[in-house]
PDB file of C-alpha atoms and ligand atoms in Angstrom:
ATOM      1  CA  MET A 142      24.151  59.643-138.133  1.00 68.00           C
ATOM      2  CA  ASP A 143      25.260  56.246-137.136  1.00 83.00           C
ATOM      3  CA  ASP A 144      25.731  54.319-133.513  1.00 92.00           C
ATOM      4  CA  LEU A 145      29.591  53.570-134.613  1.00 96.00           C
ATOM      5  CA  PRO A 146      32.411  55.460-132.215  1.00 96.00           C
ATOM      6  CA  PRO A 147      34.288  58.497-132.826  1.00 96.00           C
ATOM      7  CA  LEU A 148      36.721  58.121-135.343  1.00 97.00           C
ATOM      8  CA  ARG A 149      39.486  59.035-132.661  1.00 97.00           C
ATOM      9  CA  GLU A 150      38.362  56.242-131.197  1.00 97.00           C
ATOM     10  CA  VAL A 151      38.345  53.354-133.806  1.00 98.00           C
ATOM     11  CA  ILE A 152      41.898  54.673-134.463  1.00 97.00           C
ATOM     12  CA  ALA A 153      43.079  54.423-131.171  1.00 97.00           C
ATOM     13  CA  ARG A 154      42.005  51.099-130.800  1.00 97.00           C
ATOM     14  CA  HIS A 155      43.286  49.462-133.916  1.00 97.00           C
ATOM     15  CA  GLY A 156      46.571  51.396-133.443  1.00 97.00           C
ATOM     16  CA  LEU A 157      45.909  53.691-136.977  1.00 97.00           C
ATOM     17  CA  ARG A 158      49.227  55.956-136.542  1.00 96.00           C
ATOM     18  CA  ALA A 159      49.096  57.351-139.906  1.00 96.00           C
ATOM     19  CA  VAL A 160      52.154  56.242-142.300  1.00 96.00           C
ATOM     20  CA  ARG A 161      53.286  59.042-144.947  1.00 94.00           C
ATOM     21  CA  ARG A 162      54.159  56.339-147.020  1.00 95.00           C
ATOM     22  CA  LEU A 163      50.731  55.145-147.760  1.00 97.00           C
ATOM     23  CA  GLY A 164      49.813  59.121-148.569  1.00 96.00           C
ATOM     24  CA  GLN A 165      47.678  58.774-145.126  1.00 97.00           C
ATOM     25  CA  ASN A 166      45.946  62.255-144.398  1.00 98.00           C
ATOM     26  CA  PHE A 167      42.856  61.345-142.428  1.00 98.00           C
ATOM     27  CA  LEU A 168      39.298  62.867-142.500  1.00 98.00           C
ATOM     28  CA  LEU A 169      38.325  63.002-139.095  1.00 96.00           C
ATOM     29  CA  ASP A 170      35.299  65.265-138.509  1.00 96.00           C
ATOM     30  CA  LEU A 171      32.011  63.352-140.184  1.00 95.00           C
ATOM     31  CA  ASN A 172      31.041  67.031-140.867  1.00 97.00           C
ATOM     32  CA  VAL A 173      33.404  67.267-143.967  1.00 98.00           C
ATOM     33  CA  THR A 174      32.760  63.601-144.693  1.00 98.00           C
ATOM     34  CA  ASP A 175      29.159  64.300-145.233  1.00 98.00           C
ATOM     35  CA  ARG A 176      30.045  67.877-146.976  1.00 98.00           C
ATOM     36  CA  ILE A 177      31.854  65.109-149.663  1.00 98.00           C
ATOM     37  CA  ALA A 178      29.262  62.671-149.691  1.00 98.00           C
ATOM     38  CA  ARG A 179      27.210  64.953-150.568  1.00 98.00           C
ATOM     39  CA  ALA A 180      28.948  66.493-153.197  1.00 98.00           C
ATOM     40  CA  ALA A 181      28.938  62.981-154.852  1.00 98.00           C
ATOM     41  CA  GLY A 182      25.537  63.388-155.948  1.00 97.00           C
ATOM     42  CA  ASP A 183      22.730  60.834-155.804  1.00 97.00           C
ATOM     43  CA  LEU A 184      24.091  57.615-154.479  1.00 98.00           C
ATOM     44  CA  THR A 185      21.332  55.749-154.084  1.00 96.00           C
ATOM     45  CA  GLU A 186      21.173  53.387-156.733  1.00 96.00           C
ATOM     46  CA  VAL A 187      24.206  53.816-157.763  1.00 97.00           C
ATOM     47  CA  THR A 188      27.972  51.403-156.201  1.00 98.00           C
ATOM     48  CA  VAL A 189      30.189  53.933-154.866  1.00 98.00           C
ATOM     49  CA  VAL A 190      34.205  53.014-155.602  1.00 98.00           C
ATOM     50  CA  GLU A 191      36.206  54.260-152.795  1.00 98.00           C
ATOM     51  CA  ILE A 192      39.728  54.155-152.901  1.00 98.00           C
ATOM     52  CA  GLY A 193      41.462  54.505-149.662  1.00 98.00           C
ATOM     53  CA  PRO A 194      38.837  54.408-147.001  1.00 98.00           C
ATOM     54  CA  GLY A 195      41.703  54.136-144.248  1.00 98.00           C
ATOM     55  CA  PRO A 196      39.821  54.189-141.109  1.00 98.00           C
ATOM     56  CA  GLY A 197      36.706  54.607-142.691  1.00 98.00           C
ATOM     57  CA  GLY A 198      35.132  58.481-141.987  1.00 98.00           C
ATOM     58  CA  LEU A 199      34.273  58.788-145.822  1.00 98.00           C
ATOM     59  CA  THR A 200      33.299  54.917-145.938  1.00 98.00           C
ATOM     60  CA  ARG A 201      30.529  55.617-142.960  1.00 98.00           C
ATOM     61  CA  SER A 202      29.124  59.163-144.848  1.00 98.00           C
ATOM     62  CA  LEU A 203      28.539  57.350-148.295  1.00 98.00           C
ATOM     63  CA  LEU A 204      26.329  54.810-146.904  1.00 98.00           C
ATOM     64  CA  ALA A 205      24.634  56.545-144.526  1.00 97.00           C
ATOM     65  CA  ALA A 206      23.893  59.058-147.613  1.00 97.00           C
ATOM     66  CA  GLY A 207      21.927  55.617-148.672  1.00 97.00           C
ATOM     67  CA  ALA A 208      24.968  54.372-150.965  1.00 98.00           C
ATOM     68  CA  ALA A 209      23.533  51.213-152.711  1.00 97.00           C
ATOM     69  CA  LYS A 210      26.895  49.850-152.304  1.00 98.00           C
ATOM     70  CA  VAL A 211      30.232  51.252-151.499  1.00 98.00           C
ATOM     71  CA  VAL A 212      32.961  49.134-152.748  1.00 98.00           C
ATOM     72  CA  ALA A 213      36.526  50.349-150.186  1.00 98.00           C
ATOM     73  CA  ILE A 214      40.107  49.114-152.249  1.00 98.00           C
ATOM     74  CA  GLU A 215      42.394  49.676-148.951  1.00 98.00           C
ATOM     75  CA  ARG A 216      46.250  49.107-148.904  1.00 98.00           C
ATOM     76  CA  ASP A 217      47.067  49.171-145.573  1.00 98.00           C
ATOM     77  CA  GLU A 218      45.670  45.360-143.580  1.00 98.00           C
ATOM     78  CA  ARG A 219      45.718  47.584-140.625  1.00 98.00           C
ATOM     79  CA  CYS A 220      42.663  49.670-141.442  1.00 98.00           C
ATOM     80  CA  LEU A 221      40.785  46.383-142.632  1.00 98.00           C
ATOM     81  CA  PRO A 222      39.588  45.101-139.032  1.00 98.00           C
ATOM     82  CA  ALA A 223      38.139  48.828-138.562  1.00 98.00           C
ATOM     83  CA  LEU A 224      36.478  48.999-141.990  1.00 98.00           C
ATOM     84  CA  GLU A 225      34.548  44.896-141.446  1.00 98.00           C
ATOM     85  CA  GLU A 226      33.153  47.053-138.316  1.00 98.00           C
ATOM     86  CA  ILE A 227      31.429  49.423-140.913  1.00 98.00           C
ATOM     87  CA  ALA A 228      30.371  46.486-142.905  1.00 98.00           C
ATOM     88  CA  GLY A 229      28.686  45.164-139.733  1.00 98.00           C
ATOM     89  CA  ARG A 230      26.844  48.049-138.967  1.00 97.00           C
ATOM     90  CA  TYR A 231      25.667  48.300-143.190  1.00 98.00           C
ATOM     91  CA  PRO A 232      24.829  44.530-143.840  1.00 97.00           C
ATOM     92  CA  GLY A 233      25.331  43.242-147.632  1.00 98.00           C
ATOM     93  CA  ARG A 234      26.149  47.391-148.676  1.00 98.00           C
ATOM     94  CA  LEU A 235      30.071  47.204-147.981  1.00 98.00           C
ATOM     95  CA  ASP A 236      33.089  45.100-149.789  1.00 98.00           C
ATOM     96  CA  ILE A 237      36.211  45.698-148.393  1.00 98.00           C
ATOM     97  CA  VAL A 238      38.616  44.833-151.617  1.00 98.00           C
ATOM     98  CA  PRO A 239      42.357  44.642-150.123  1.00 98.00           C
ATOM     99  CA  GLY A 240      44.599  46.163-152.509  1.00 98.00           C
ATOM    100  CA  ASP A 241      46.785  48.288-154.415  1.00 98.00           C
ATOM    101  CA  ALA A 242      43.750  50.345-156.476  1.00 98.00           C
ATOM    102  CA  LEU A 243      46.580  51.309-159.283  1.00 98.00           C
ATOM    103  CA  ARG A 244      46.431  47.407-159.765  1.00 97.00           C
ATOM    104  CA  LEU A 245      42.552  46.704-159.514  1.00 97.00           C
ATOM    105  CA  ASP A 246      40.182  47.084-162.298  1.00 96.00           C
ATOM    106  CA  TYR A 247      37.089  48.958-160.475  1.00 97.00           C
ATOM    107  CA  ARG A 248      35.155  47.726-163.660  1.00 97.00           C
ATOM    108  CA  ALA A 249      35.862  43.606-162.690  1.00 97.00           C
ATOM    109  CA  LEU A 250      34.510  44.846-158.934  1.00 97.00           C
ATOM    110  CA  THR A 251      31.081  46.314-159.243  1.00 97.00           C
ATOM    111  CA  GLN A 252      28.071  46.079-161.554  1.00 94.00           C
ATOM    112  CA  GLY A 253      25.689  48.557-162.566  1.00 96.00           C
ATOM    113  CA  PRO A 254      26.401  52.046-162.545  1.00 97.00           C
ATOM    114  CA  VAL A 255      29.379  53.429-160.228  1.00 98.00           C
ATOM    115  CA  ARG A 256      30.754  56.524-158.937  1.00 98.00           C
ATOM    116  CA  ILE A 257      34.228  56.771-157.739  1.00 98.00           C
ATOM    117  CA  VAL A 258      34.580  58.950-154.326  1.00 98.00           C
ATOM    118  CA  ALA A 259      37.627  59.348-152.980  1.00 98.00           C
ATOM    119  CA  ASN A 260      40.556  61.107-150.364  1.00 98.00           C
ATOM    120  CA  LEU A 261      43.215  60.286-152.505  1.00 97.00           C
ATOM    121  CA  PRO A 262      46.570  59.163-151.096  1.00 95.00           C
ATOM    122  CA  TYR A 263      48.543  62.062-152.631  1.00 92.00           C
ATOM    123  CA  ASN A 264      51.377  59.678-153.704  1.00 92.00           C
ATOM    124  CA  VAL A 265      49.587  57.981-156.291  1.00 96.00           C
ATOM    125  CA  ALA A 266      46.170  60.412-157.091  1.00 98.00           C
ATOM    126  CA  THR A 267      47.821  61.601-160.087  1.00 98.00           C
ATOM    127  CA  PRO A 268      48.397  58.026-161.930  1.00 98.00           C
ATOM    128  CA  LEU A 269      44.807  57.112-160.967  1.00 98.00           C
ATOM    129  CA  LEU A 270      42.547  59.917-162.446  1.00 98.00           C
ATOM    130  CA  VAL A 271      44.940  59.627-165.745  1.00 97.00           C
ATOM    131  CA  GLY A 272      43.963  56.036-165.694  1.00 97.00           C
ATOM    132  CA  TRP A 273      40.359  57.352-165.258  1.00 98.00           C
ATOM    133  CA  LEU A 274      40.579  59.658-167.927  1.00 97.00           C
ATOM    134  CA  ARG A 275      42.522  56.600-170.643  1.00 96.00           C
ATOM    135  CA  GLU A 276      39.760  54.801-169.928  1.00 96.00           C
ATOM    136  CA  GLU A 277      38.578  52.712-172.947  1.00 95.00           C
ATOM    137  CA  PRO A 278      36.386  51.644-174.213  1.00 95.00           C
ATOM    138  CA  TRP A 279      34.464  55.449-173.385  1.00 97.00           C
ATOM    139  CA  PRO A 280      32.515  56.498-172.334  1.00 96.00           C
ATOM    140  CA  PRO A 281      33.728  54.946-168.674  1.00 97.00           C
ATOM    141  CA  GLY A 282      31.976  52.425-166.905  1.00 95.00           C
ATOM    142  CA  TYR A 283      31.278  55.727-164.140  1.00 98.00           C
ATOM    143  CA  LEU A 284      29.569  58.355-163.986  1.00 98.00           C
ATOM    144  CA  SER A 285      31.398  60.900-162.150  1.00 98.00           C
ATOM    145  CA  LEU A 286      34.344  61.412-160.350  1.00 98.00           C
ATOM    146  CA  THR A 287      34.340  62.997-156.651  1.00 98.00           C
ATOM    147  CA  LEU A 288      37.914  62.922-155.123  1.00 98.00           C
ATOM    148  CA  MET A 289      40.422  65.481-152.996  1.00 98.00           C
ATOM    149  CA  PHE A 290      43.715  66.514-154.392  1.00 98.00           C
ATOM    150  CA  GLN A 291      46.572  68.810-153.263  1.00 97.00           C
ATOM    151  CA  ARG A 292      45.079  72.040-154.052  1.00 98.00           C
ATOM    152  CA  GLU A 293      47.860  72.479-156.914  1.00 98.00           C
ATOM    153  CA  VAL A 294      46.918  69.287-158.896  1.00 98.00           C
ATOM    154  CA  ALA A 295      43.498  70.591-158.931  1.00 98.00           C
ATOM    155  CA  GLU A 296      44.417  73.708-160.258  1.00 98.00           C
ATOM    156  CA  ARG A 297      46.206  71.868-162.924  1.00 98.00           C
ATOM    157  CA  ILE A 298      43.293  69.786-163.948  1.00 98.00           C
ATOM    158  CA  VAL A 299      40.957  72.675-164.193  1.00 98.00           C
ATOM    159  CA  ALA A 300      42.688  74.708-165.958  1.00 98.00           C
ATOM    160  CA  THR A 301      42.186  77.059-169.116  1.00 98.00           C
ATOM    161  CA  PRO A 302      44.637  77.960-171.990  1.00 98.00           C
ATOM    162  CA  GLY A 303      46.833  80.701-171.154  1.00 96.00           C
ATOM    163  CA  SER A 304      46.899  80.143-167.175  1.00 96.00           C
ATOM    164  CA  LYS A 305      50.545  78.826-166.100  1.00 96.00           C
ATOM    165  CA  ALA A 306      48.578  75.408-164.655  1.00 98.00           C
ATOM    166  CA  TYR A 307      47.448  74.569-168.183  1.00 98.00           C
ATOM    167  CA  GLY A 308      49.225  71.425-169.246  1.00 98.00           C
ATOM    168  CA  ARG A 309      49.150  67.471-169.745  1.00 97.00           C
ATOM    169  CA  LEU A 310      46.073  66.966-167.019  1.00 98.00           C
ATOM    170  CA  ALA A 311      43.992  69.679-168.581  1.00 98.00           C
ATOM    171  CA  VAL A 312      43.934  68.528-171.754  1.00 98.00           C
ATOM    172  CA  LEU A 313      43.141  65.192-170.894  1.00 98.00           C
ATOM    173  CA  ALA A 314      40.584  66.109-168.352  1.00 98.00           C
ATOM    174  CA  GLY A 315      39.048  68.733-170.784  1.00 98.00           C
ATOM    175  CA  TRP A 316      39.179  66.542-173.776  1.00 98.00           C
ATOM    176  CA  ARG A 317      37.481  63.451-172.006  1.00 98.00           C
ATOM    177  CA  GLY A 318      35.370  65.671-168.892  1.00 98.00           C
ATOM    178  CA  GLU A 319      34.141  68.646-167.441  1.00 98.00           C
ATOM    179  CA  ALA A 320      36.300  69.178-163.836  1.00 98.00           C
ATOM    180  CA  ARG A 321      35.473  71.671-161.495  1.00 98.00           C
ATOM    181  CA  ILE A 322      37.058  72.474-157.940  1.00 98.00           C
ATOM    182  CA  LEU A 323      33.832  72.095-155.343  1.00 98.00           C
ATOM    183  CA  PHE A 324      35.877  73.748-152.590  1.00 98.00           C
ATOM    184  CA  ASP A 325      38.880  73.760-150.784  1.00 98.00           C
ATOM    185  CA  LEU A 326      39.575  72.293-147.273  1.00 98.00           C
ATOM    186  CA  PRO A 327      42.561  74.163-144.909  1.00 98.00           C
ATOM    187  CA  PRO A 328      45.265  71.514-143.903  1.00 98.00           C
ATOM    188  CA  ARG A 329      44.175  71.668-140.305  1.00 98.00           C
ATOM    189  CA  ALA A 330      41.048  69.410-141.641  1.00 98.00           C
ATOM    190  CA  PHE A 331      43.447  66.175-141.760  1.00 98.00           C
ATOM    191  CA  VAL A 332      45.210  64.291-139.120  1.00 97.00           C
ATOM    192  CA  PRO A 333      47.799  64.376-139.595  1.00 97.00           C
ATOM    193  CA  PRO A 334      48.008  67.600-141.480  1.00 97.00           C
ATOM    194  CA  PRO A 335      49.570  68.168-144.429  1.00 97.00           C
ATOM    195  CA  LYS A 336      51.597  71.080-145.597  1.00 96.00           C
ATOM    196  CA  VAL A 337      48.812  72.442-148.585  1.00 97.00           C
ATOM    197  CA  VAL A 338      45.649  72.885-148.705  1.00 98.00           C
ATOM    198  CA  SER A 339      43.506  70.380-149.903  1.00 98.00           C
ATOM    199  CA  SER A 340      40.533  70.424-153.072  1.00 98.00           C
ATOM    200  CA  VAL A 341      37.616  68.256-153.754  1.00 98.00           C
ATOM    201  CA  VAL A 342      37.655  67.991-157.585  1.00 98.00           C
ATOM    202  CA  GLU A 343      34.129  66.740-159.637  1.00 98.00           C
ATOM    203  CA  LEU A 344      34.521  65.213-162.863  1.00 98.00           C
ATOM    204  CA  VAL A 345      31.901  64.292-165.525  1.00 98.00           C
ATOM    205  CA  PRO A 346      32.875  62.150-168.418  1.00 98.00           C
ATOM    206  CA  ASN A 347      32.091  63.981-171.714  1.00 98.00           C
ATOM    207  CA  PRO A 348      29.962  60.587-173.703  1.00 97.00           C
ATOM    208  CA  SER A 349      31.071  62.275-176.793  1.00 96.00           C
ATOM    209  CA  PRO A 350      34.401  63.770-176.331  1.00 98.00           C
ATOM    210  CA  LEU A 351      36.303  64.900-179.919  1.00 97.00           C
ATOM    211  CA  PRO A 352      37.282  61.931-182.060  1.00 96.00           C
ATOM    212  CA  CYS A 353      40.927  61.199-181.440  1.00 95.00           C
ATOM    213  CA  ASP A 354      43.176  58.298-180.173  1.00 94.00           C
ATOM    214  CA  ALA A 355      44.141  59.044-176.687  1.00 94.00           C
ATOM    215  CA  GLY A 356      47.812  57.550-177.076  1.00 94.00           C
ATOM    216  CA  GLN A 357      48.466  60.342-180.333  1.00 96.00           C
ATOM    217  CA  LEU A 358      46.924  62.916-178.051  1.00 97.00           C
ATOM    218  CA  GLU A 359      49.202  62.374-175.153  1.00 96.00           C
ATOM    219  CA  ARG A 360      52.442  61.841-177.549  1.00 96.00           C
ATOM    220  CA  VAL A 361      51.498  65.262-178.700  1.00 98.00           C
ATOM    221  CA  VAL A 362      50.652  67.025-175.672  1.00 98.00           C
ATOM    222  CA  ALA A 363      53.893  65.672-174.118  1.00 97.00           C
ATOM    223  CA  ALA A 364      55.964  67.087-177.099  1.00 97.00           C
ATOM    224  CA  ALA A 365      54.391  70.289-177.236  1.00 98.00           C
ATOM    225  CA  PHE A 366      54.319  71.079-173.374  1.00 98.00           C
ATOM    226  CA  GLY A 367      58.031  69.352-172.665  1.00 96.00           C
ATOM    227  CA  GLN A 368      58.993  72.449-173.985  1.00 94.00           C
ATOM    228  CA  ARG A 369      56.563  75.122-173.045  1.00 90.00           C
ATOM    229  CA  ARG A 370      58.088  78.397-173.346  1.00 91.00           C
ATOM    230  CA  LYS A 371      59.380  77.527-177.234  1.00 96.00           C
ATOM    231  CA  MET A 372      57.352  77.309-180.259  1.00 98.00           C
ATOM    232  CA  LEU A 373      55.421  74.158-181.463  1.00 98.00           C
ATOM    233  CA  ARG A 374      57.673  73.911-184.203  1.00 97.00           C
ATOM    234  CA  GLN A 375      60.060  73.711-182.354  1.00 97.00           C
ATOM    235  CA  SER A 376      58.886  71.614-179.340  1.00 97.00           C
ATOM    236  CA  LEU A 377      57.054  69.144-182.055  1.00 97.00           C
ATOM    237  CA  LYS A 378      60.253  68.102-183.575  1.00 96.00           C
ATOM    238  CA  SER A 379      60.857  65.909-181.104  1.00 94.00           C
ATOM    239  CA  LEU A 380      57.919  63.939-182.707  1.00 95.00           C
ATOM    240  CA  GLY A 381      60.136  62.787-184.908  1.00 92.00           C
ATOM    241  CA  GLY A 382      58.659  64.287-188.414  1.00 89.00           C
ATOM    242  CA  ASP A 383      58.250  68.171-190.171  1.00 94.00           C
ATOM    243  CA  ALA A 384      56.640  69.927-187.323  1.00 96.00           C
ATOM    244  CA  THR A 385      55.774  72.265-189.496  1.00 96.00           C
ATOM    245  CA  ALA A 386      53.984  70.365-192.088  1.00 96.00           C
ATOM    246  CA  LEU A 387      52.426  68.905-189.105  1.00 97.00           C
ATOM    247  CA  LEU A 388      50.755  72.713-187.902  1.00 98.00           C
ATOM    248  CA  ASP A 389      50.131  73.315-190.966  1.00 97.00           C
ATOM    249  CA  GLN A 390      47.754  69.806-191.182  1.00 97.00           C
ATOM    250  CA  ALA A 391      46.203  70.937-188.082  1.00 97.00           C
ATOM    251  CA  GLY A 392      45.910  74.653-188.994  1.00 97.00           C
ATOM    252  CA  ILE A 393      47.629  75.864-186.484  1.00 98.00           C
ATOM    253  CA  ALA A 394      50.062  78.998-186.814  1.00 98.00           C
ATOM    254  CA  PRO A 395      54.129  77.512-186.052  1.00 97.00           C
ATOM    255  CA  THR A 396      54.698  80.015-183.914  1.00 97.00           C
ATOM    256  CA  ARG A 397      52.225  79.725-181.378  1.00 98.00           C
ATOM    257  CA  ARG A 398      53.343  77.686-177.840  1.00 97.00           C
ATOM    258  CA  ALA A 399      51.732  74.945-175.832  1.00 98.00           C
ATOM    259  CA  GLU A 400      50.414  76.798-173.038  1.00 97.00           C
ATOM    260  CA  GLU A 401      47.945  78.715-175.997  1.00 97.00           C
ATOM    261  CA  ILE A 402      46.396  75.581-177.619  1.00 98.00           C
ATOM    262  CA  ASP A 403      43.266  74.400-176.560  1.00 98.00           C
ATOM    263  CA  VAL A 404      41.687  70.721-176.328  1.00 98.00           C
ATOM    264  CA  ALA A 405      40.057  71.076-180.014  1.00 98.00           C
ATOM    265  CA  GLY A 406      43.627  72.659-180.818  1.00 98.00           C
ATOM    266  CA  PHE A 407      45.887  69.237-179.441  1.00 98.00           C
ATOM    267  CA  VAL A 408      43.015  66.954-181.087  1.00 98.00           C
ATOM    268  CA  ALA A 409      43.527  68.313-184.669  1.00 98.00           C
ATOM    269  CA  LEU A 410      47.531  68.149-184.263  1.00 98.00           C
ATOM    270  CA  ALA A 411      47.011  64.238-182.680  1.00 97.00           C
ATOM    271  CA  ASN A 412      44.784  63.420-185.668  1.00 97.00           C
ATOM    272  CA  ALA A 413      47.285  65.420-187.965  1.00 96.00           C
ATOM    273  CA  SER A 414      50.071  63.375-186.587  1.00 93.00           C
ATOM    274  CA  GLY A 415      48.440  59.898-186.559  1.00 84.00           C
ATOM    275  CA  ARG A 416      47.340  60.359-190.120  1.00 75.00           C
ATOM    276  CA  ALA A 417      50.188  60.072-192.156  1.00 54.00           C
ATOM    277  CA  PRO A 418      53.855  60.555-191.152  1.00 49.00           C
ATOM    278  CA  VAL A 419      54.965  63.736-192.109  1.00 43.00           C
ATOM    279  CA  GLY A 420      58.321  64.909-193.509  1.00 39.00           C
TER     280      GLY A 420
HETATM  281  N1  SAM B 122      39.446  57.738-146.989  1.00 65.18           N
HETATM  282  C1  SAM B 122      40.362  58.018-145.590  1.00 65.18           C
HETATM  283  C2  SAM B 122      39.826  59.573-145.187  1.00 65.18           C
HETATM  284  O1  SAM B 122      39.641  60.463-145.712  1.00 65.18           O
HETATM  285  O2  SAM B 122      40.093  59.450-143.528  1.00 65.18           O
HETATM  286  C3  SAM B 122      41.430  58.015-145.721  1.00 65.18           C
HETATM  287  C4  SAM B 122      42.327  58.893-146.537  1.00 65.18           C
HETATM  288  S1  SAM B 122      44.053  58.883-147.226  1.00 65.18           S
HETATM  289  C5  SAM B 122      44.044  60.355-147.163  1.00 65.18           C
HETATM  290  C6  SAM B 122      44.493  57.633-148.060  1.00 65.18           C
HETATM  291  C7  SAM B 122      43.804  56.364-147.821  1.00 65.18           C
HETATM  292  O3  SAM B 122      44.254  55.686-149.203  1.00 65.18           O
HETATM  293  C8  SAM B 122      44.930  55.650-146.989  1.00 65.18           C
HETATM  294  O4  SAM B 122      43.850  54.921-146.105  1.00 65.18           O
HETATM  295  C9  SAM B 122      45.807  54.486-147.592  1.00 65.18           C
HETATM  296  O5  SAM B 122      46.494  53.620-146.201  1.00 65.18           O
HETATM  297  C10 SAM B 122      45.335  54.433-148.909  1.00 65.18           C
HETATM  298  N2  SAM B 122      46.074  53.911-149.704  1.00 65.18           N
HETATM  299  C11 SAM B 122      47.170  54.214-150.015  1.00 65.18           C
HETATM  300  N3  SAM B 122      47.823  54.247-151.590  1.00 65.18           N
HETATM  301  C12 SAM B 122      46.623  52.891-152.031  1.00 65.18           C
HETATM  302  C13 SAM B 122      46.630  51.972-152.766  1.00 65.18           C
HETATM  303  N4  SAM B 122      47.147  52.070-153.777  1.00 65.18           N
HETATM  304  N5  SAM B 122      45.697  51.868-153.291  1.00 65.18           N
HETATM  305  C14 SAM B 122      44.634  51.416-152.389  1.00 65.18           C
HETATM  306  N6  SAM B 122      44.628  52.498-151.276  1.00 65.18           N
HETATM  307  C15 SAM B 122      45.759  52.897-151.190  1.00 65.18           C
END
């Protein structure tokens, strides 16, 4: 694929012992990272933003797949020399950005169309995803997200009403885009192996989601799922108004429960709660 040394050698030479605090579970098999790069779609005319390149396996696959540019944000300074070697092999195509992806705005680091691709550090995966889903203005600055999560988190992102995994993440993701699980990877695909199965999730933003204020939606969803087994006339009381009147305005029976309400239902509730103080 490229004439760079095998990842095990890179890790040994640069002393990149995996650190749990940084969510480091490395992918050393370039066939696996190639598969993720292929799943991310056509990269030839886009900038790929990669969070947490680590020793650079996925970075190498993204560049070999023809990414016009990769902007790689890495918090662990020990990885930077290894990434510089990759940048040398692909002149002008890899920007290494040291720092915390939770604090950096990828839009300030890129130009033109962007795809975000990452084997995410699990400890910050959900806040990063929520940040991308909350982006304003909408449509966002990216064409797609192709991201590795723990299987259990992936299930919560793609969940549909009525299922146990359905909750805040599914409503936000379903409102702003279309998410699906592309494939799973067993623990042994990583070094060191995590305790759980992982899944690659694709999310494509919906250019025109149902009109709604993101903050209102999140408030209503948090109240509803805060007491997910209770009827909405009870759980929505925590919003501070007349919950039954609010449900009535949204056209939802007060005896229904959070997990039965689809995205359009939550949008109706958010819009009703934002319109006027009820009760
Ligand atoms: N992409 C590499 C691979 O697939 O082998 C490494 C993936 S590893 C699961 C997660 C990477 O994210 C690590 O390199 C870790 O240092 C980095 N990381 C952790 N927290 C981060 C943060 N807040 N911002 C940027 N990178 C972070």
